[in-house]
């Protein structure tokens, strides 16, 4: 149908080839494409007593909360931002990543992806130190930064001249998830192994499925993943948000770093998060990928800790609420 629409636009706008195309094109096809292009291209969503509408032709929306979040690969950590914003605003979320519309960046290592003006950042972070081109774009687009994930992101932004509204509110918003979601806790407490999706295949071997161990698939729906982490007696994770959710729900954790198969950005985002807790209390175990099947996870679990927090859940939430209240007052 896309090609019919493109065809009709060509037919409508071109003066030189229009007579020729009209002559060789069946009238029925012209009629179909004309009717299709004039159809209502909007969709409506009803969500928690709110009616929302999006028009695919004009790209205009009503009733949605516009949020920029990463959705190219299923990963529960990328859904925490839209989940929280939806809970806080009681509105359905419209992902604006591909729409070039203004909105909120919430959670995730996505600040370096900024590609438009009038964006608001709440608790997101950088994946790594910004390149020269990324720094140039950040200065040009000049987002309103309510808060960031941690001090490493803050240092990079301040260095290139980006202001941060509240430098006392550092912390990943996933840390306030317990205010909005009460997990379903299983009766059996096991050691939870939470690999990043990049490492998932490495943890599918038989030895990892020993009694007392459970593999947590971060590509399941967000609430299910949180349920499993919160039901663990210890969380051993190569995923950043595996650690953050464990911290949020007071589950002792261990950062398992597979140093010969590191995540993109290496340890930047981990160190960024660690700046909001007592870093001296972080339990960190480094292994090679070939050793994953032979690790004594029960032994590693004994090293788990729950670092003292230096973040404030109240301040993290207050940043967004103040922005939303001020925005509503000015509208």
XYZ file of C-alpha atoms in Angstrom:
331
model
C 0.000 0.000 0.000
C 2.965 2.293 0.611
C 3.908 2.033 -3.048
C 0.389 2.905 -4.141
C 0.520 6.018 -1.993
C 3.971 6.968 -3.347
C 2.711 6.360 -6.837
C -0.284 8.614 -6.340
C 1.888 11.401 -4.918
C 4.124 11.191 -7.990
C 1.083 11.237 -10.211
C -0.345 14.242 -8.399
C 2.834 16.357 -8.253
C 4.632 15.729 -11.536
C 3.531 17.866 -14.504
C 5.850 16.304 -17.088
C 5.022 12.644 -16.667
C 1.496 12.990 -15.324
C -0.276 12.706 -18.716
C 1.777 9.659 -19.706
C 1.246 7.830 -16.423
C -2.468 8.601 -16.405
C -2.752 7.216 -19.911
C -1.069 3.877 -19.110
C -2.480 3.431 -15.589
C -5.851 1.748 -15.062
C -8.449 4.202 -13.728
C -9.310 1.758 -10.965
C -5.760 1.871 -9.577
C -5.754 5.670 -9.614
C -9.074 5.653 -7.772
C -7.782 3.180 -5.154
C -4.630 5.180 -4.451
C -6.566 8.451 -4.267
C -9.057 6.970 -1.805
C -6.287 5.464 0.315
C -4.361 8.734 0.551
C -7.504 10.506 1.775
C -8.335 7.938 4.448
C -8.200 8.673 8.168
C -4.686 7.632 9.175
C -5.034 8.202 12.905
C -5.264 5.700 15.729
C -6.888 6.124 19.139
C -5.858 4.528 22.425
C -7.866 4.457 25.648
C -5.673 4.132 28.737
C -6.630 4.553 32.420
C -9.497 6.951 31.706
C -7.473 8.868 29.114
C -8.228 9.034 25.393
C -5.107 9.429 23.249
C -4.823 9.885 19.500
C -1.944 9.796 17.022
C -2.099 10.864 13.371
C 0.387 9.024 11.166
C 0.131 11.570 8.391
C 0.745 14.767 10.386
C 2.742 13.017 13.169
C 0.649 14.957 15.690
C -0.533 13.374 18.932
C -2.990 14.168 21.697
C -3.165 12.582 25.135
C 0.107 10.650 24.858
C 3.227 11.324 26.905
C 6.120 11.584 24.410
C 9.138 9.601 25.624
C 12.377 8.768 23.809
C 13.563 5.263 24.648
C 15.572 2.514 22.988
C 13.375 -0.220 21.512
C 15.525 -1.743 18.773
C 16.351 -4.762 20.958
C 14.008 -6.161 23.596
C 15.556 -5.423 27.001
C 13.643 -4.851 30.240
C 16.005 -2.073 31.370
C 15.051 0.083 28.386
C 11.382 -0.172 29.360
C 11.792 1.096 32.919
C 11.755 4.724 31.742
C 8.473 4.626 29.804
C 6.956 2.412 32.513
C 7.710 4.955 35.245
C 6.666 7.984 33.201
C 3.391 6.260 32.357
C 2.747 5.500 36.036
C 3.625 9.049 37.112
C 1.583 10.833 34.431
C -1.231 8.253 34.070
C -0.832 8.581 30.300
C 0.023 6.098 27.543
C 3.541 6.470 26.186
C 4.416 7.358 22.605
C 7.987 6.438 21.681
C 9.310 9.432 19.740
C 12.707 7.920 18.896
C 11.893 7.858 15.184
C 9.490 10.811 15.066
C 11.815 13.812 15.622
C 9.275 15.201 18.094
C 10.280 16.766 21.444
C 9.725 14.867 24.675
C 11.427 13.194 27.624
C 14.488 10.955 27.640
C 14.028 8.731 30.689
C 16.518 6.092 31.860
C 19.031 4.318 29.608
C 22.455 5.134 28.157
C 20.985 7.286 25.401
C 22.034 10.908 25.915
C 24.709 10.648 23.195
C 21.894 9.855 20.730
C 20.280 13.287 21.137
C 19.241 14.487 17.671
C 16.718 17.307 18.208
C 15.929 20.411 20.213
C 13.468 20.833 23.109
C 14.289 17.513 24.759
C 14.087 16.923 28.511
C 16.424 14.439 30.218
C 15.385 12.645 33.400
C 17.911 10.255 34.899
C 19.416 9.019 31.633
C 23.155 8.616 31.146
C 25.857 8.501 28.524
C 27.132 5.224 27.116
C 30.678 6.618 27.063
C 32.454 9.942 26.963
C 30.894 11.840 24.046
C 32.827 12.050 20.805
C 33.642 15.459 19.326
C 30.620 15.186 17.038
C 28.313 14.089 19.862
C 29.525 16.937 22.086
C 28.868 19.382 19.245
C 25.318 18.043 18.833
C 24.630 18.201 22.560
C 25.682 21.854 22.674
C 23.627 22.632 19.577
C 20.446 20.900 20.777
C 20.970 22.060 24.398
C 18.533 19.742 26.242
C 16.874 20.615 29.540
C 18.555 18.221 31.972
C 16.474 17.598 35.085
C 18.833 14.947 36.437
C 21.290 12.307 35.230
C 22.199 8.745 36.163
C 25.487 9.573 37.880
C 28.506 11.827 38.309
C 30.447 10.509 35.299
C 27.642 11.552 32.946
C 27.319 14.843 34.829
C 31.035 15.621 34.481
C 30.913 15.046 30.720
C 27.839 17.245 30.247
C 29.085 20.071 32.455
C 32.432 20.016 30.651
C 30.757 20.789 27.315
C 28.502 23.458 28.810
C 25.250 21.574 29.419
C 23.518 22.673 32.621
C 21.956 20.188 35.050
C 18.941 21.462 36.967
C 19.509 19.423 40.126
C 22.968 18.056 40.845
C 21.726 16.580 44.138
C 19.336 14.246 42.340
C 21.837 11.930 40.643
C 20.507 8.406 40.277
C 18.892 6.053 37.789
C 15.094 6.447 38.009
C 14.845 2.641 38.144
C 15.853 3.116 41.784
C 12.379 4.530 42.510
C 10.547 1.596 40.916
C 9.482 0.204 44.343
C 7.309 3.314 44.738
C 5.261 2.206 41.723
C 5.553 -1.574 41.473
C 5.200 -4.194 44.186
C 6.719 -7.415 42.800
C 5.244 -10.879 43.120
C 7.685 -12.664 45.422
C 8.122 -16.425 45.061
C 8.379 -18.578 48.177
C 11.605 -20.217 47.006
C 14.629 -17.945 47.307
C 17.373 -18.844 44.835
C 20.523 -17.244 43.511
C 19.464 -15.147 40.533
C 21.792 -15.014 37.524
C 20.921 -12.009 35.360
C 22.996 -11.921 32.144
C 22.785 -9.051 29.697
C 21.061 -10.232 26.510
C 24.453 -10.113 24.792
C 25.651 -12.829 27.193
C 22.424 -14.838 27.331
C 23.623 -17.703 25.127
C 26.743 -18.150 27.274
C 24.574 -18.883 30.306
C 22.403 -21.529 28.656
C 24.812 -24.347 29.463
C 23.864 -27.139 31.842
C 26.179 -26.211 34.706
C 24.478 -22.848 35.222
C 21.128 -24.574 35.802
C 22.251 -26.296 38.974
C 19.877 -26.531 41.920
C 19.602 -23.235 43.726
C 20.335 -21.143 40.626
C 17.870 -19.445 38.312
C 18.615 -17.691 35.034
C 16.724 -14.418 34.614
C 15.959 -13.535 31.001
C 16.160 -9.738 30.634
C 14.215 -10.003 27.375
C 11.031 -10.999 29.176
C 8.487 -8.343 30.135
C 9.693 -5.804 32.686
C 7.468 -6.762 35.617
C 8.339 -10.465 35.274
C 12.062 -9.684 35.349
C 11.618 -7.471 38.413
C 9.608 -10.251 40.107
C 12.466 -12.700 39.595
C 15.198 -10.328 40.765
C 13.194 -9.305 43.835
C 12.576 -13.012 44.595
C 16.300 -13.809 44.581
C 18.360 -14.119 47.738
C 21.310 -12.762 45.733
C 21.527 -11.293 42.213
C 24.642 -11.951 40.123
C 24.395 -9.801 37.009
C 26.277 -8.744 33.889
C 23.353 -6.409 33.129
C 23.455 -2.901 34.604
C 19.738 -2.809 35.320
C 19.959 -6.236 36.904
C 22.180 -4.581 39.522
C 20.076 -1.423 39.789
C 16.822 -3.330 40.317
C 18.509 -5.520 42.940
C 19.729 -2.365 44.702
C 16.258 -0.805 44.511
C 14.575 -3.844 46.102
C 17.307 -4.396 48.720
C 18.660 -7.603 47.191
C 22.430 -8.112 47.708
C 24.214 -8.210 44.355
C 27.458 -8.948 42.532
C 28.609 -7.307 39.320
C 29.882 -10.143 37.141
C 32.078 -8.587 34.462
C 32.947 -10.728 31.447
C 36.032 -8.724 30.614
C 36.874 -10.367 27.288
C 33.309 -9.816 26.037
C 32.430 -6.475 27.566
C 29.333 -4.457 26.791
C 29.511 -1.461 24.476
C 30.999 1.473 26.361
C 32.900 -0.926 28.645
C 32.438 0.007 32.309
C 31.399 3.682 31.881
C 27.704 3.178 32.667
C 28.485 0.865 35.583
C 30.893 3.376 37.136
C 28.298 6.070 36.514
C 25.747 4.156 38.593
C 28.330 3.259 41.233
C 28.945 6.976 41.828
C 25.495 7.113 43.467
C 26.302 4.403 46.041
C 29.254 3.615 48.300
C 31.695 2.371 45.672
C 33.924 0.724 48.276
C 31.093 -1.721 48.990
C 30.555 -2.820 45.375
C 31.139 -6.540 44.867
C 32.889 -7.064 41.526
C 34.008 -10.359 40.000
C 35.837 -10.478 36.655
C 35.763 -13.632 34.506
C 36.472 -14.750 30.957
C 33.621 -15.942 28.768
C 35.131 -19.430 28.471
C 34.874 -19.857 32.248
C 31.167 -19.059 32.586
C 30.138 -22.723 32.600
C 32.616 -23.626 35.336
C 32.050 -20.768 37.773
C 31.073 -21.621 41.339
C 28.108 -19.273 41.583
C 27.408 -20.284 45.171
C 30.889 -19.113 46.095
C 30.413 -15.828 44.199
C 27.051 -15.332 45.927
C 28.836 -15.244 49.283
C 30.549 -12.035 48.120
C 27.278 -10.237 47.436
C 26.699 -6.873 49.062
C 24.069 -4.151 49.253
C 26.055 -0.894 49.065
C 24.974 2.099 51.092
C 22.992 4.483 48.931
C 23.991 8.078 48.261
C 20.979 8.812 46.078
C 17.589 10.068 47.189
C 14.476 8.462 45.731
C 12.489 11.529 46.766
C 14.757 13.908 44.837
C 14.796 11.705 41.734
C 10.991 11.674 41.631
C 10.712 15.341 42.595
C 12.754 16.387 39.544
C 10.205 14.989 37.126
C 7.150 16.004 39.149
C 8.330 19.619 39.378
C 8.901 19.716 35.626
C 5.478 18.217 34.886
C 3.728 20.591 37.296
C 5.479 23.629 35.819
C 4.696 22.459 32.281
C 1.009 22.010 33.124
C 0.881 25.415 34.791
C 2.304 27.134 31.714
C -0.066 25.375 29.288
